[in-house]
Amino acid sequence: MDKSGSMWFFVHMLATLHHTISQKVSEIFDLYTELHDIRISLFSPEGRLIYPDSVGRPNCHHCTMLRETLAMDSRCRDLDREMMQAALEKREMVIYTCHAGMTEVVVPLFVEEELVGFVMPGQFRSQTAPELSPYSELWRAVEGGDGLQEAYVETPVYSEKKIETLMSMFQLLMEFIISNQLIHHKDFDLIQPVIERIEEEPESELTLETAARMVGRSPSTVSRLFKKVTGRSFKQYQVNYRLEMAAGQLKTKPNCPVAEIALAVGYDDPLYFSRVFRKQYGCSPSEYRCR
């Protein structure tokens, strides 16, 4: 399947979820796979494979032979579900070795505390893995020859240190994806114009009524969606964004007067700005600047 076909599949399948996932996510996954020869799979919260499709980017040859020829697909799926549950309970990445000697990774994916699905990079071997496939003898007995062992040897092998680095890099990529809202609740699309307005003009206070007119919804609907999507009220979101901008400018513009920074983010009263800032950060703007 070509790249455009892969993109279509990605977006089409995700239309059934409560979240929208940008096409850029598939591009990031594909680049990571090309660089490190590690396939990345995305599953729904129920454990259904969403991306990639088995034709465009199939499982490793060794795993395909086990699943299809030796009829171990159900065993592999059961283990996937078991480890997804373990990762969900821990709310963190789980790395394990499967029954076929492959290193597998499962990461629960949360957006605003809501489970979006699971991401699984794999399959590959660590340098401590057995030299022989655990099922090489069974393959010889059933199919004859060393085809399974040959496929086993073809899978990528990484040192424990390399695996640690690859997984650290992967975690950073996932943090980037979440922080840049490449995965977001579908309701985000409705209030996105309001969020963009807040971020583009922080010095100009936006009323709930004006925001509602911008998106053609009632003020109560906009208020509810802000809480649902961002975890903050409409007013809290504006205040937090302004203060985050001010905090950044206090550090990057050490010679700029606090009153000027306050004005740039919509506070024409420096004393009031200082009180609000202290409530948020536990110190005055000047103290924050010197930290």
XYZ file of C-alpha atoms in Angstrom:
291
model
C 0.000 0.000 0.000
C 1.407 3.432 -0.882
C 1.720 6.256 1.619
C -1.514 7.994 0.615
C -3.435 4.733 0.937
C -1.940 4.153 4.343
C -3.018 7.641 5.418
C -6.573 7.028 4.226
C -6.753 3.785 6.180
C -5.462 5.515 9.308
C -7.975 8.342 9.232
C -10.875 6.138 8.148
C -10.407 3.657 10.981
C -10.026 6.373 13.602
C -13.372 7.882 12.647
C -15.028 5.274 14.873
C -13.240 6.483 18.030
C -14.077 9.330 20.389
C -10.787 10.978 19.495
C -9.297 12.417 16.341
C -5.730 11.441 15.526
C -3.777 13.565 13.089
C -2.254 12.067 9.964
C 1.071 13.358 11.287
C 0.975 10.590 13.890
C 1.092 7.948 11.178
C 3.987 9.800 9.550
C 5.879 9.802 12.861
C 5.193 6.094 13.360
C 6.311 5.259 9.820
C 9.526 7.279 10.146
C 10.339 5.589 13.445
C 9.774 2.214 11.811
C 11.981 3.057 8.841
C 14.773 4.303 11.103
C 14.770 1.453 13.608
C 12.988 -1.419 11.845
C 10.451 -1.527 14.673
C 6.809 -1.744 13.627
C 4.459 0.453 15.676
C 0.865 -0.672 16.082
C -2.023 1.375 17.448
C -4.939 -0.382 19.154
C -8.309 0.900 20.312
C -9.136 0.865 24.054
C -10.868 -2.479 23.403
C -7.708 -3.955 21.872
C -8.731 -3.747 18.202
C -5.908 -3.059 15.742
C -6.344 0.381 14.190
C -3.024 1.030 12.497
C -1.211 -0.117 10.423
C -3.090 -2.552 8.231
C -1.510 -5.976 7.821
C -0.961 -5.461 4.084
C 0.733 -2.071 4.226
C 3.051 -3.023 7.086
C 2.725 -6.667 8.130
C 4.010 -8.313 11.300
C 7.553 -9.648 11.264
C 7.881 -12.776 9.131
C 8.659 -14.961 12.143
C 5.509 -13.867 13.963
C 3.366 -14.278 10.854
C 4.582 -17.865 10.442
C 3.714 -18.625 14.057
C 0.300 -16.996 13.885
C -0.801 -18.409 10.543
C 1.079 -21.658 9.940
C 1.366 -22.910 13.526
C -2.081 -21.504 14.454
C -0.850 -19.427 17.410
C -2.775 -16.271 16.571
C -5.164 -16.629 19.517
C -2.265 -17.205 21.919
C -0.521 -14.071 20.650
C -3.714 -12.006 20.910
C -4.405 -13.269 24.431
C -0.925 -12.229 25.523
C -1.376 -8.816 23.887
C -4.596 -8.269 25.825
C -3.029 -9.467 29.057
C -0.119 -7.054 28.753
C -2.420 -4.193 27.709
C -4.320 -4.747 30.941
C -1.065 -4.788 32.922
C 0.048 -1.519 31.294
C -3.371 0.027 31.935
C -3.258 -0.893 35.623
C 0.258 0.557 35.970
C -0.557 3.498 33.668
C 2.913 3.195 32.155
C 4.992 1.422 29.520
C 5.456 -2.315 29.961
C 8.328 -4.173 28.254
C 8.241 -7.968 28.154
C 9.444 -11.025 26.233
C 6.697 -12.973 24.512
C 6.398 -16.764 24.262
C 8.179 -16.636 20.881
C 11.289 -14.913 22.276
C 10.441 -11.462 20.922
C 10.694 -8.251 22.907
C 7.321 -6.521 22.987
C 6.309 -3.125 24.352
C 2.863 -1.801 25.223
C 2.072 1.791 26.157
C -1.361 2.945 27.388
C -2.300 6.172 25.647
C -4.162 8.774 27.698
C -5.496 12.148 26.607
C -6.905 14.319 29.405
C -7.036 11.236 31.660
C -9.174 9.335 29.154
C -7.832 6.113 27.655
C -7.493 6.558 23.895
C -5.901 3.205 23.149
C -2.602 1.335 23.257
C 0.582 1.717 21.244
C 2.804 -1.319 20.733
C 6.310 -1.057 19.217
C 7.673 -4.430 18.123
C 8.793 -7.001 17.329
C 12.547 -7.265 17.912
C 14.996 -9.325 19.952
C 17.370 -8.383 22.720
C 20.932 -9.702 22.716
C 19.998 -11.887 25.684
C 17.259 -13.683 23.736
C 17.791 -17.369 22.856
C 19.698 -18.024 19.643
C 17.039 -20.482 18.523
C 13.364 -19.740 18.088
C 11.434 -21.462 20.894
C 9.322 -23.106 18.181
C 12.057 -24.142 15.736
C 11.756 -27.824 16.678
C 7.963 -27.732 16.395
C 8.307 -26.131 12.962
C 10.620 -28.893 11.778
C 8.219 -31.534 13.042
C 5.158 -29.945 11.418
C 6.514 -28.241 8.297
C 10.046 -29.536 7.918
C 13.142 -27.430 7.297
C 14.515 -24.389 9.129
C 12.238 -21.710 7.684
C 11.060 -20.504 11.082
C 14.586 -20.292 12.471
C 15.731 -18.350 9.418
C 12.889 -15.867 9.921
C 13.770 -15.651 13.620
C 17.365 -14.731 12.810
C 16.161 -12.008 10.398
C 14.386 -10.066 13.155
C 16.323 -7.029 14.421
C 18.538 -7.508 17.483
C 19.415 -4.721 19.929
C 21.477 -4.514 23.082
C 19.704 -3.775 26.349
C 21.232 -0.288 26.301
C 20.003 0.299 22.753
C 16.495 -0.883 23.670
C 16.472 1.511 26.617
C 17.454 4.370 24.299
C 14.879 3.419 21.654
C 12.098 3.272 24.237
C 13.153 6.585 25.806
C 13.019 8.166 22.368
C 9.625 6.588 21.765
C 8.259 7.975 25.029
C 9.440 11.449 24.049
C 7.697 11.088 20.697
C 4.449 10.136 22.419
C 4.759 13.121 24.778
C 5.305 15.344 21.730
C 2.232 13.886 20.032
C 0.034 14.498 23.084
C 1.404 17.950 23.957
C 0.904 19.153 20.388
C -2.671 17.855 20.414
C -2.058 15.528 17.478
C -4.447 13.278 19.368
C -7.444 15.053 20.796
C -11.088 14.560 21.655
C -13.392 15.154 18.712
C -15.097 17.960 20.620
C -11.770 19.821 20.487
C -12.445 20.570 16.817
C -15.514 22.575 17.806
C -13.717 24.834 20.293
C -10.384 24.966 18.435
C -11.163 28.425 16.901
C -11.715 29.769 20.407
C -8.474 28.253 21.687
C -6.574 29.706 18.724
C -8.068 33.138 19.445
C -6.987 32.915 23.112
C -3.450 31.912 22.129
C -3.082 34.475 19.328
C -4.405 37.433 21.339
C -3.710 36.752 25.032
C -3.703 40.479 25.770
C -7.362 40.756 24.758
C -9.816 39.108 27.143
C -12.369 36.940 25.397
C -15.833 36.692 26.933
C -17.777 33.456 26.981
C -20.554 35.088 24.982
C -18.138 36.174 22.235
C -16.570 32.716 22.159
C -20.016 31.165 21.795
C -20.817 33.399 18.824
C -17.518 32.445 17.193
C -18.497 28.778 17.018
C -22.262 29.163 16.736
C -23.028 27.472 20.037
C -24.591 28.584 23.305
C -22.363 29.886 26.131
C -23.349 26.888 28.268
C -22.273 24.476 25.508
C -18.887 26.180 25.090
C -18.405 26.191 28.857
C -19.209 22.483 29.072
C -16.912 21.564 26.175
C -13.981 23.510 27.603
C -14.270 21.597 30.858
C -14.670 18.304 29.037
C -11.831 18.758 26.553
C -9.240 20.762 28.521
C -10.108 19.830 32.077
C -10.461 23.541 32.914
C -13.277 26.030 32.822
C -13.344 28.588 30.031
C -12.054 31.307 32.378
C -9.410 29.057 33.956
C -8.080 28.138 30.535
C -7.557 31.797 29.629
C -5.941 32.649 32.966
C -3.622 29.634 32.840
C -2.544 30.375 29.287
C -1.831 34.034 30.080
C 0.194 33.150 33.161
C 2.150 30.465 31.294
C 3.049 33.045 28.641
C 4.045 35.539 31.325
C 6.179 32.943 33.102
C 7.988 32.178 29.865
C 8.634 35.847 29.134
C 9.933 36.461 32.658
C 12.674 33.941 31.910
C 13.397 34.812 28.269
C 13.207 38.592 28.733
C 15.118 39.229 31.971
C 15.383 42.982 31.382
C 11.752 43.539 30.468
C 9.750 45.241 33.267
C 7.171 43.036 34.973
C 4.476 45.645 34.251
C 5.218 45.416 30.519
C 4.993 41.632 30.543
C 1.741 41.846 32.502
C 0.282 44.207 29.910
C 1.379 41.918 27.066
C -0.731 39.089 28.477
C -3.784 41.206 29.289
C -3.205 42.604 32.784
C -3.092 46.408 32.891
C -2.820 46.408 36.703
C 0.643 45.080 37.723
C -0.420 44.599 41.353
C -3.407 42.470 40.371
C -1.187 40.528 37.960
C 1.277 39.829 40.783
C -1.503 38.533 43.037
C -2.847 36.211 40.338
C 0.670 35.068 39.453
C 1.531 34.320 43.088
C -1.641 32.273 43.471
C -0.637 30.172 40.467
C 3.102 29.794 41.055
C 3.492 30.378 44.790
C 5.808 33.356 44.364
C 5.885 36.860 42.891
C 6.864 37.429 39.245
C 10.204 38.914 40.354
C 10.954 35.932 42.567
C 10.013 33.546 39.760
C 12.380 35.353 37.385
C 15.302 34.849 39.798
C 14.775 31.146 40.312
